[in-house]
XYZ file of C-alpha atoms in Angstrom:
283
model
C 0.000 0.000 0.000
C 2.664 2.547 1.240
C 4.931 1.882 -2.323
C 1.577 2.282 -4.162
C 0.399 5.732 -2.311
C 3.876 7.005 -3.018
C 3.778 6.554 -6.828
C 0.459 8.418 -6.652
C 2.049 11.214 -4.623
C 5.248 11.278 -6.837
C 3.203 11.528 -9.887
C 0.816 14.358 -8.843
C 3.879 16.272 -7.376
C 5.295 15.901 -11.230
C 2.382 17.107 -12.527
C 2.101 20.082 -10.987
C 5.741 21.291 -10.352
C 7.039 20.361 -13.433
C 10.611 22.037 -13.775
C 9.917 23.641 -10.351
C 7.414 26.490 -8.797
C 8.289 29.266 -10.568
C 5.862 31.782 -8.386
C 7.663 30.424 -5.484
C 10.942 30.730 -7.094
C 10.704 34.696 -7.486
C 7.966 36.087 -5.515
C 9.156 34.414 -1.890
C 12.311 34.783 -0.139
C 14.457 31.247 0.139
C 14.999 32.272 3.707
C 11.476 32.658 4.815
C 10.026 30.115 6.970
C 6.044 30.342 7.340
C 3.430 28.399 9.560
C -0.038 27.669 8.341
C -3.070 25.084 9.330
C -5.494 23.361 7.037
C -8.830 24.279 8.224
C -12.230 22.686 7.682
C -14.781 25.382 5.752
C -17.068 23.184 6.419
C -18.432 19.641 8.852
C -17.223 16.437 7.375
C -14.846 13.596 8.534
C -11.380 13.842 7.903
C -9.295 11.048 5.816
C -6.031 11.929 3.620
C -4.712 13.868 6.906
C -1.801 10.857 6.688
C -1.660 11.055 3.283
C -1.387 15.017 3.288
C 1.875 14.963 5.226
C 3.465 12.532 3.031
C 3.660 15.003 0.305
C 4.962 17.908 2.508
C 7.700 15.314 3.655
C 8.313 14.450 -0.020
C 8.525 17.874 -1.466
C 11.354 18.723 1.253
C 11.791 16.442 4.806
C 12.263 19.649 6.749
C 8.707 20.866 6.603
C 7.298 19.513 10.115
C 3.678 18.443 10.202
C 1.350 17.641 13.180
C -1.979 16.001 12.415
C -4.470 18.091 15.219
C -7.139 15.429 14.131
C -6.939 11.636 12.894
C -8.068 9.912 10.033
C -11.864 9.098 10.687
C -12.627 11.862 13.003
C -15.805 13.973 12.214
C -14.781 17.443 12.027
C -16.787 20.366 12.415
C -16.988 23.732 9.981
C -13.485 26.040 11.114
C -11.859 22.710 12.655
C -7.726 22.706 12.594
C -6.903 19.993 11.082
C -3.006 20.173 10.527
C -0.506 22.261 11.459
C 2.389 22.709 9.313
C 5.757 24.459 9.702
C 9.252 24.975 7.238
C 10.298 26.795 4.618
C 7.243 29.220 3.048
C 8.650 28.240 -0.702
C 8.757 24.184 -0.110
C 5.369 25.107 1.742
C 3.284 26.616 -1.034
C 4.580 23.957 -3.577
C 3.080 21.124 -1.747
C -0.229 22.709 -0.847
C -2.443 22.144 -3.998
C -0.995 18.803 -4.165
C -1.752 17.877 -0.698
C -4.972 19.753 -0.510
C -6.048 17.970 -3.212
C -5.591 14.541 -2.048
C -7.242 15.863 1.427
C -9.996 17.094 0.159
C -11.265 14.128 -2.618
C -10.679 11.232 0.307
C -12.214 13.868 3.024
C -15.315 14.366 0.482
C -15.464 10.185 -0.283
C -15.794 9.507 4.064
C -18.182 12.306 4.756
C -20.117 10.512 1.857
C -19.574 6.871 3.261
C -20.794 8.118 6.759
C -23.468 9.619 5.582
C -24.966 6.389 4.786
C -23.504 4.595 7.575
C -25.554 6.787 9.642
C -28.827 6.853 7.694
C -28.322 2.188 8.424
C -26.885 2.677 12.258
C -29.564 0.036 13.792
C -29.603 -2.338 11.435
C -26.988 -5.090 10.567
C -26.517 -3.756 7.171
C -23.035 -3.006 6.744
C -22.515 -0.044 3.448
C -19.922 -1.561 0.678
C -18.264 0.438 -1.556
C -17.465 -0.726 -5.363
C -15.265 -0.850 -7.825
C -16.359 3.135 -9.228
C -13.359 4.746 -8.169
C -11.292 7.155 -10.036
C -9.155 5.209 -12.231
C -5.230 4.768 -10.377
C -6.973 5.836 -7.284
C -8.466 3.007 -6.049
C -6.405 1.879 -2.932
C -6.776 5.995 -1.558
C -10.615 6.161 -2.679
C -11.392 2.433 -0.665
C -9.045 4.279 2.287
C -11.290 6.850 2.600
C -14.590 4.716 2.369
C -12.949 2.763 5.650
C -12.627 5.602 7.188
C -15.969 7.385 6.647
C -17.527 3.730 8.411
C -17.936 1.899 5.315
C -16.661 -2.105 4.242
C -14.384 -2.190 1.295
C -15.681 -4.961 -1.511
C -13.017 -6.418 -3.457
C -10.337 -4.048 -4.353
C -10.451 -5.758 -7.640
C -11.044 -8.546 -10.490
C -8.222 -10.585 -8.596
C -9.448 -11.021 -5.016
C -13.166 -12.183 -5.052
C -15.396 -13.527 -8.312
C -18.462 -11.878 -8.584
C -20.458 -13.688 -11.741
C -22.602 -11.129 -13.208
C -25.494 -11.351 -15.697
C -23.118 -11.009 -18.453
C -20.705 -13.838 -17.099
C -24.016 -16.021 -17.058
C -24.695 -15.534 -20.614
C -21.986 -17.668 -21.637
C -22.079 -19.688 -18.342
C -25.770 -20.377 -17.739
C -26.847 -23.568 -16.951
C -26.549 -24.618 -13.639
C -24.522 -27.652 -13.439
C -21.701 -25.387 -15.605
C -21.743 -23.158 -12.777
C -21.467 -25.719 -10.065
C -18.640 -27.166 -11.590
C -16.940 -23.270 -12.355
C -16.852 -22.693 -8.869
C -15.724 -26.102 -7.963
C -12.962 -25.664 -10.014
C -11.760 -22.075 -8.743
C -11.911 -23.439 -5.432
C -9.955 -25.987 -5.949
C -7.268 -24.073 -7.774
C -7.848 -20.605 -5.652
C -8.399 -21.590 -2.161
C -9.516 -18.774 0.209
C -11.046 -16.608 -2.684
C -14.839 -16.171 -2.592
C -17.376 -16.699 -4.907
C -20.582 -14.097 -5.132
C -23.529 -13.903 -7.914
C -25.520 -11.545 -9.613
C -29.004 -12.331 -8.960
C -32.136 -10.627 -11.093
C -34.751 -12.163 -9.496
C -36.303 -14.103 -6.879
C -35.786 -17.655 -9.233
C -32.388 -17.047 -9.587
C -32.050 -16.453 -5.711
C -33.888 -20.177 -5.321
C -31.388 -21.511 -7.722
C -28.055 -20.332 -6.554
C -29.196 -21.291 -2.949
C -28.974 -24.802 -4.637
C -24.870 -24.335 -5.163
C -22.325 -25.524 -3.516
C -19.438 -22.831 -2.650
C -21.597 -19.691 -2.920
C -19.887 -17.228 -0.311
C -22.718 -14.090 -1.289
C -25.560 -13.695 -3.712
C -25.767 -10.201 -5.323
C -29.137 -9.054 -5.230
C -29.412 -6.484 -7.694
C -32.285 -3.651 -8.469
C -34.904 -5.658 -6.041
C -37.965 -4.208 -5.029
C -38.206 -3.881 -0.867
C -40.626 -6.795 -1.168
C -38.216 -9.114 -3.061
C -35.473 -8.304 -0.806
C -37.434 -9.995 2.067
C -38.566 -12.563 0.312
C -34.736 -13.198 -0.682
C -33.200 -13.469 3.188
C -36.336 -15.457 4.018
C -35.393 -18.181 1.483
C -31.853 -17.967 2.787
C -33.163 -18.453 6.420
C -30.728 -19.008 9.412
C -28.054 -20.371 6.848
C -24.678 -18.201 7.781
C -23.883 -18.295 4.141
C -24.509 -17.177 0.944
C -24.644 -13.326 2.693
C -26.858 -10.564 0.791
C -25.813 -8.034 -1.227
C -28.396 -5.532 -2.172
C -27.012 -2.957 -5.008
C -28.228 -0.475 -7.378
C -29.697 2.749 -7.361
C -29.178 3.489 -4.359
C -29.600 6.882 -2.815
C -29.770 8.325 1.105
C -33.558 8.419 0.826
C -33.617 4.477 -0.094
C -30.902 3.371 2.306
C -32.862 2.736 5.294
C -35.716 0.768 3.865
C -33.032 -1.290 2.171
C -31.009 -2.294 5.266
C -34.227 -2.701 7.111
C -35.159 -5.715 4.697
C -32.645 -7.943 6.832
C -29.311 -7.761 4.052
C -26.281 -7.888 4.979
C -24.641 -5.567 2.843
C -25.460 -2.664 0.736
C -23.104 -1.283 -2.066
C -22.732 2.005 -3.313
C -21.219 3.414 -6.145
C -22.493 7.049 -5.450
C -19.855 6.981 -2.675
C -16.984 7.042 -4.889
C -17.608 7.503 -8.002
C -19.892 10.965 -7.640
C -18.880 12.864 -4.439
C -18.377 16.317 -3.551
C -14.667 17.190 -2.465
C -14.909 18.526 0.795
C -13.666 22.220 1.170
C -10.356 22.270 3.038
C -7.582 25.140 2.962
C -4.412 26.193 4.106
C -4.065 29.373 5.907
C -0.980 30.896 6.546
C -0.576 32.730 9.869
C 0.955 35.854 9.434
C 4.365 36.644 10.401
C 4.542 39.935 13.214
C-alpha cells in the first residue's frame, strides 16, 4: 500500500511542479520560513490527513507536520486539522498537491458516513465498489474505511463476482457448479458471489455448492425480504443488495434484513470537501 500511495504522490507532485514552482521561485524569499493550518470550511470527517503529510515530507523532509485530528474523526466547519511548519517556498509547492488529495478522500468519508448513519440500527453493513477514479483506487477504498464503510473487493483478482453477463456464456446450472468447484480448488480462500435478477435465480443459486454471497441487484423492498427469508438461518450465501441506491432508499433497504449494501455514489460521484491552508501571518 505505502509503495503504491507514493507513486500516486510522486506523480501528482510531477504534474504540478514540473521544472519547479516558478511563483515560489521569485515572488518568496528562500529564507522565509512560514506556519499555516489546514482548516475545515465546512463539517465532514477527515481522511487523507496521513496522506497530506506525506507530500509535505516528499517535497522537502524539513517541513514539520502535526496532524491536530486523525483519520476518521468527524470534524466540524473552522476545525484545525493540521498544522504545518518549514520553509514558506517548499510550503506553497506542496499545498495544492496535498490539498487535493485531502480534500477528494475527506469528500469520499463524509459521503460513506453519511450512509452509515442513515443504516446505524440495522446489521446492514454499506460496501463500496469498484467506481473509483481510475489509479486511485487503494486511496478512494481508504477513505470509504474511514468514513464507516466495508471495502468490496479491491479488484477482479481477489473475489469472483459472476454477473449477468458472465451467465450468458455460463448459464446452466450444473456449468456453474462445476466453475466454482474448479476455482476453489485451484484458488483456495477466494470467494465466490452472484448476480441475482430475481427471486428464481435467488432459489437456484441457494442450490450451489461454494456460494460465499448472492448479489441481489435492483430488487424491489418486497423481493429483498422474500430473498433473506429463502436464505433463512443459513450463515452463508450473505446478501448483497445494489443499485440505485440513494440516502432516501438506504434505510428501507437495510431494514429488509441484508447484509450488505453497495454504493457506487460513494466514490464515483462525491463532492470534495472544502479544506484550505491558511498561513498565519508573520509579526
Amino acid at each position: 500500500m505505502e509503495d503504491s500511495v507514493d507513486r500516486l504522490i510522486e506523480a501528482a507532485l510531477a504534474e504540478d511542479i514540473g521544472a519547479g514552482d516558478l511563483t515560489s521561485l521569485y515572488f518568496v524569499p528562500q529564507e522565509r520560513r512560514t506556519t499555516g493550518f489546514i482548516v475545515a470550511r465546512e463539517t465532514g470527517v477527515l481522511s487523507g490527513g496521513e496522506v497530506a503529510q506525506r507530500v509535505f515530507q516528499k517535497v522537502d523532509p524539513s517541513i514539520e507536520t502535526e496532524l491536530l485530528v486523525h483519520d476518521g474523526d468527524r470534524i466540524a466547519e473552522g476545525a484545525y486539522v493540521m498544522k504545518i511548519e518549514g520553509p514558506a517556498r517548499s510550503v506553497l509547492t506542496a499545498e495544492r498537491t496535498a490539498l487535493n488529495f485531502m480534500q477528494r478522500m475527506s469528500g469520499v468519508a463524509k459521503a460513506t458516513r453519511r450512509y452509515v448513519d442513515a443504516v446505524r440500527g440495522t446489521s446492514a453493513q454499506i460496501l463500496d465498489t469498484r467506481k473509483t477514479i481510475p489509479g486511485w483506487r487503494i486511496l478512494d477504498k481508504l477513505a470509504v474505511s474511514h468514513g464507516g464503510g466495508t471495502n468490496h473487493r479491491m479488484g477482479l483478482y481477489d473475489r469472483v463476482m459472476v454477473k449477468d453477463n458472465h451467465l450468458v456464456a455460463e448459464g446452466r446450472l450444473e456449468e456453474l457448479q462445476e466453475a466454482i468447484r474448479r476455482l476453489k480448488a485451484e484458488h483456495p480462500g477466494v470467494q465466490v458471489e452472484l448476480e441475482a435478477d430475481d427471486l428464481m435465480q435467488v432459489a437456484d443459486f441457494l442450490e450451489l455448492d461454494g456460494v460465499d454471497y448472492l448479489l441481489l441487484d435492483n430488487m424491489e423492498l418486497s423481493a429483498l425480504r422474500e430473498a433473506v427469508e429463502m436464505r433463512g438461518e443459513r450463515a452463508t450465501p450473505q446478501l448483497e443488495a445494489s443499485g440505485g441506491v440513494t440516502l432516501k432508499t438506504v434505510a428501507g433497504i437495510a431494514e429488509t434484513g441484508v447484509d450488505f449494501i453497495s454504493v457506487g455514489a460513494i466514490t464515483h460521484s462525491v463532492k470534495a470537501m472544502d479544506l484550505a491552508l491558511d498561513f498565519v501571518k508573520s509579526e
